[in-house]
Amino acid sequence: MKKFLFMAAAALVTATAGAQVTEDFKPATTNQEGKQYPMVNSQRMVRAQISAPQANSVKLDIGGVKYDMKKDENGVWTGESAPQDEGFHYYQLEIDGASVPDPGSKYYYGASRWGSGIDIPAADEEFYTVKNVPQGSINEIYYWSSVTESMRHGYIYLPAEYYSNPDKKFPVLYLQHGMGENETGWSAQGKTGIIMDNLIAAGKAVPFIIYMDNGLNARRPGEQQGGFGGFGGQRPQAGQRPQGAPQGGQRPQGAQGQRPGGARGMGGAGFANMARMFGGAFEDVLMKDIIPMVEKNYRVIADTEHRAMAGLSMGGMQTHGITLANPTKFAYVGIFSGGTISPDELTDAADFKKTNKVLFMSCGGKENMGVDKAAEDLKAIGINAHSYVSPETAHEWQTWRRSLYQFAQLIFK
Amino acid sequence: MKKFLFMAAAALVTATAGAQVTEDFKPATTNQEGKQYPMVNSQRMVRAQISAPQANSVKLDIGGVKYDMKKDENGVWTGESAPQDEGFHYYQLEIDGASVPDPGSKYYYGASRWGSGIDIPAADEEFYTVKNVPQGSINEIYYWSSVTESMRHGYIYLPAEYYSNPDKKFPVLYLQHGMGENETGWSAQGKTGIIMDNLIAAGKAVPFIIYMDNGLNARRPGEQQGGFGGFGGQRPQAGQRPQGAPQGGQRPQGAQGQRPGGARGMGGAGFANMARMFGGAFEDVLMKDIIPMVEKNYRVIADTEHRAMAGLSMGGMQTHGITLANPTKFAYVGIFSGGTISPDELTDAADFKKTNKVLFMSCGGKENMGVDKAAEDLKAIGINAHSYVSPETAHEWQTWRRSLYQFAQLIFK
């Protein structure tokens, strides 16, 4: 950001639609190779551009607001958004009523669709920037699930030392995405591999394995998915609505609004048990298929003291529900923007209290989830509770990148 | 396909724009989760659909042809393409002149853009279908390049036995993509990991490692990319043209036409040396950075007899040029839709002839590259040459999936 601010001082300042726009736009780091648009300026405004000579209306749809773009004599449409929060945001273009990805950006799975995303430079982006340090890998795998009776798809992060020290065994964190996202979210938007390589190289985290699966698509044979569709997760939407038709499940702001805990904030076990349900058979898949598969195929320290679970939003609620339902299986628990655990839930949960070494709860500064108060209350009943509030971020990936960065430094030590 | 043909027999047949359309369309396997469109029928026609209520014109752009779509009373546009070849094709939608990805499909990097792709069911698709067999992994990595003085990005396939047999070392194939594609092509469109897991499980290929890098973006510090832009590869196009403006480099058919060897067919070392140039410093990156990195970080049999190089189209020409320029470094050579090697080139290439154990050349049946004749000519001068022609496919991924399937069964034996 320093460089951005310096440039802003020198830059032209023009007035557009009443707002002062600093003309120091640069291509976003999330753009496709060689693409100049979308751009971001030092005010964190997004400027999009697309050629649509015959279009009547083109809008930039980001952060729950649609911004009108203007057409020039060559049929090229350009427009800016209001300033956005630091970090990653889903967005899209609307061309004559069609919601489509921006051909300038790379694509990410979130808000129940593959579509455009943009990273707004952040003051602390160093921690998720690729550096010349020992590199682990993000490995794409398939495995057989006895619960769903199908091949399933996941990603596993192996730290650099997994390759360089072939005799060493490692702890494992099971890390889950949010509603409307999938198993690609933590490595792509979340930058999990980069964050971990940097933390381990700096000696701030011990090397551990991270396994990331899909918490929404686990269904037993013949089980329907429609029951979960209300949350835009896995419903075959297009079967009920034409492609691209406005529908919450397909739009970032829609999915945001729909994310339990998103705007509302909440706590307690109710949502957590609902979250266990959203995932259908996910709890069974995790306990009966995934954990045994990881412990069989990789060099893992296969005991509770070296097993952690964490997740964001719905994944945090799943973590909440699953770790309480399996109180002797996970020593470390992280809930990112997924509500809180209350003392009432743990008062009689002797096994959980005996097993738990760290209970971490976080959220964005623009969310109100009461994590600090919750941590104090849990400490009062003897839980090693930690809380973190991400400055100036909402229910989005910058909050969760920072939450992983904090949580990873607390566990397996 | 059997199931498809059976359904076709029973299906409604309607007439659209003069063409008989069999109404047995099913969602494509390359669709986003839960998306019904695009669809494919037993005639291998593609039917796309998108809601664009205010649009004046929407087209389906596939295989070098733009098909007009029709709007219904709800503002939903639907249209079909002519029958397509079996296998994978890039495509896009054009909405009032804007070329955009179809929000129904998953996205792939090719034709110099991330955009829509669709897989047409193929009679032989079993060989690239995920099965419950021992699974390797496709690992995403970063590494430091001393040539480009930057961190670079690649993918490495490790077979299942790499994990299950920790004392074993493996041969390595260095496998390159084509013009307008990148390091993601072989694992995503190419289905490399699935093809290899199935081949190894069936005992048809020995387990080996495959490393996949970007053959187009290797530039020494300060080196410009514009010189290669004529092929639509890595030129910062959007900097010179507005986003989405019609340009060959961004469109499948454009990139097809531009691919040397695509429509023309060719052979000899001229294109191969050009191809070495397209990649800028790629040859240096491969020889000085990638091979040493792979042999240092992984359990590799680090000798010529256990080192292969192959590639498709431009990647095949790079393989041609690089293996001839480094005649003692690679024992196995595969050129897929990348032209041929002529006896003239090898008559005096004693080191290459002594080193080479298999020289494989392939192309699609709809390409004319003379691989059979070239193989005969090479056998006459003592080269263990093999050729393969993919039935009824053009300069596209089905040709290259099949080529890898054939080549993998010939090497390291």
Short mmCIF file of C-alpha atoms in Angstrom, two decimals, chain A residues 32-37 49-56 76 95-104 106-107 109 113-114 130-132 135-142 144 151 158 163 182 194 234-239 242-245 250 297-298, chain B residues 32-37 49-56 76 95-104 106-107 109 113-115 130-132 135-142 144 151 158 163 182 194 234 236-239 242-245 250 297-298:
data_model
loop_
_atom_site.label_atom_id
_atom_site.label_comp_id
_atom_site.label_asym_id
_atom_site.label_seq_id
_atom_site.Cartn_x
_atom_site.Cartn_y
_atom_site.Cartn_z
CA GLN A 32 -5.73 -13.19 -16.47
CA GLU A 33 -2.25 -13.15 -17.98
CA GLY A 34 -1.71 -9.93 -19.92
CA LYS A 35 -5.15 -8.46 -19.21
CA GLN A 36 -5.17 -4.79 -18.18
CA TYR A 37 -8.72 -4.75 -16.75
CA GLN A 49 -13.88 -2.44 -18.95
CA ILE A 50 -15.40 -4.60 -21.69
CA SER A 51 -16.18 -4.21 -25.38
CA ALA A 52 -19.90 -4.69 -26.05
CA PRO A 53 -20.69 -2.54 -29.10
CA GLN A 54 -24.34 -3.57 -29.42
CA ALA A 55 -25.17 -3.58 -25.69
CA ASN A 56 -27.82 -1.32 -24.19
CA VAL A 76 -16.10 -0.11 -25.09
CA ILE A 95 -24.62 -7.20 -19.89
CA ASP A 96 -28.19 -6.45 -20.95
CA GLY A 97 -29.46 -8.43 -17.99
CA ALA A 98 -27.06 -11.38 -18.36
CA SER A 99 -24.84 -11.98 -15.32
CA VAL A 100 -21.51 -13.21 -16.69
CA PRO A 101 -17.86 -13.50 -15.60
CA ASP A 102 -15.54 -10.65 -16.56
CA PRO A 103 -13.24 -12.01 -19.31
CA GLY A 104 -10.40 -10.01 -17.72
CA LYS A 106 -9.32 -15.25 -13.22
CA TYR A 107 -12.17 -17.38 -11.91
CA TYR A 109 -15.64 -20.89 -6.94
CA ARG A 113 -20.71 -20.36 -9.01
CA TRP A 114 -17.36 -20.26 -10.82
CA VAL A 130 4.72 -16.02 -2.76
CA LYS A 131 8.31 -15.75 -1.52
CA ASN A 132 11.52 -17.61 -2.28
CA GLN A 135 7.90 -24.55 -0.80
CA GLY A 136 5.29 -27.11 0.08
CA SER A 137 2.65 -28.19 -2.42
CA ILE A 138 -1.13 -28.19 -2.82
CA ASN A 139 -1.99 -31.66 -4.06
CA GLU A 140 -5.20 -32.47 -5.93
CA ILE A 141 -6.45 -35.97 -5.12
CA TYR A 142 -9.40 -38.30 -5.59
CA TRP A 144 -13.12 -43.56 -2.63
CA MET A 151 -14.97 -41.10 -5.84
CA LEU A 158 2.09 -30.93 2.27
CA TYR A 163 9.54 -33.92 0.85
CA ASN A 182 -16.07 -25.74 -2.42
CA ILE A 194 1.46 -19.56 0.47
CA GLN A 234 -25.79 -27.41 -4.23
CA ARG A 235 -29.30 -27.12 -5.62
CA PRO A 236 -29.46 -27.80 -9.36
CA GLN A 237 -30.58 -24.22 -9.78
CA ALA A 238 -30.39 -24.09 -13.54
CA GLY A 239 -32.90 -26.93 -13.67
CA PRO A 242 -32.67 -20.31 -16.77
CA GLN A 243 -28.91 -19.82 -16.71
CA GLY A 244 -27.77 -16.48 -15.44
CA ALA A 245 -31.20 -15.42 -14.24
CA GLN A 250 -25.45 -17.17 -8.02
CA ASN A 297 -1.74 -42.52 2.60
CA TYR A 298 0.43 -39.84 4.23
CA GLN B 32 -20.48 -26.13 -13.09
CA GLU B 33 -22.05 -27.97 -10.15
CA GLY B 34 -25.84 -28.10 -10.59
CA LYS B 35 -25.90 -26.24 -13.92
CA GLN B 36 -28.13 -27.78 -16.61
CA TYR B 37 -26.66 -25.85 -19.57
CA GLN B 49 -28.82 -21.21 -22.79
CA ILE B 50 -28.54 -17.88 -20.97
CA SER B 51 -30.93 -15.26 -19.61
CA ALA B 52 -30.28 -11.87 -21.21
CA PRO B 53 -33.63 -10.09 -21.25
CA GLN B 54 -32.37 -6.79 -22.70
CA ALA B 55 -29.95 -8.27 -25.24
CA ASN B 56 -30.30 -7.69 -28.98
CA VAL B 76 -33.95 -16.56 -22.08
CA ILE B 95 -23.73 -11.07 -26.04
CA ASP B 96 -24.31 -7.89 -28.07
CA GLY B 97 -20.74 -8.08 -29.31
CA ALA B 98 -19.13 -8.96 -25.97
CA SER B 99 -17.25 -12.26 -25.95
CA VAL B 100 -17.74 -13.73 -22.49
CA PRO B 101 -17.52 -17.11 -20.72
CA ASP B 102 -20.72 -19.12 -20.41
CA PRO B 103 -21.75 -18.97 -16.72
CA GLY B 104 -22.86 -22.59 -17.03
CA LYS B 106 -16.27 -24.66 -15.86
CA TYR B 107 -13.30 -22.62 -17.10
CA TYR B 109 -6.98 -21.83 -19.95
CA ARG B 113 -7.72 -16.86 -22.17
CA TRP B 114 -9.48 -18.47 -19.21
CA GLY B 115 -12.90 -19.34 -20.58
CA VAL B 130 -11.85 -41.32 -12.68
CA LYS B 131 -11.94 -44.90 -11.36
CA ASN B 132 -11.51 -46.47 -7.94
CA GLN B 135 -4.60 -42.63 -6.99
CA GLY B 136 -1.62 -40.42 -7.60
CA SER B 137 -1.82 -36.66 -7.20
CA ILE B 138 -1.40 -33.51 -9.26
CA ASN B 139 0.70 -31.17 -7.12
CA GLU B 140 0.76 -27.41 -7.57
CA ILE B 141 4.19 -25.97 -6.77
CA TYR B 142 6.24 -22.78 -6.97
CA TRP B 144 12.76 -20.16 -7.89
CA MET B 151 9.24 -17.56 -8.62
CA LEU B 158 3.25 -38.18 -8.58
CA TYR B 163 3.41 -42.34 -1.60
CA ASN B 182 -0.41 -22.79 -19.94
CA ILE B 194 -6.57 -39.68 -14.43
CA GLN B 234 1.55 -13.91 -24.07
CA PRO B 236 -0.55 -8.05 -23.10
CA GLN B 237 -3.42 -7.87 -25.58
CA ALA B 238 -5.81 -5.93 -23.42
CA GLY B 239 -3.24 -3.17 -23.17
CA PRO B 242 -10.25 -3.21 -25.15
CA GLN B 243 -11.32 -6.29 -23.22
CA GLY B 244 -13.32 -8.78 -25.17
CA ALA B 245 -12.78 -7.09 -28.51
CA GLN B 250 -8.72 -14.72 -27.50
CA ASN B 297 13.14 -32.26 -4.50
CA TYR B 298 11.65 -35.59 -5.60
#
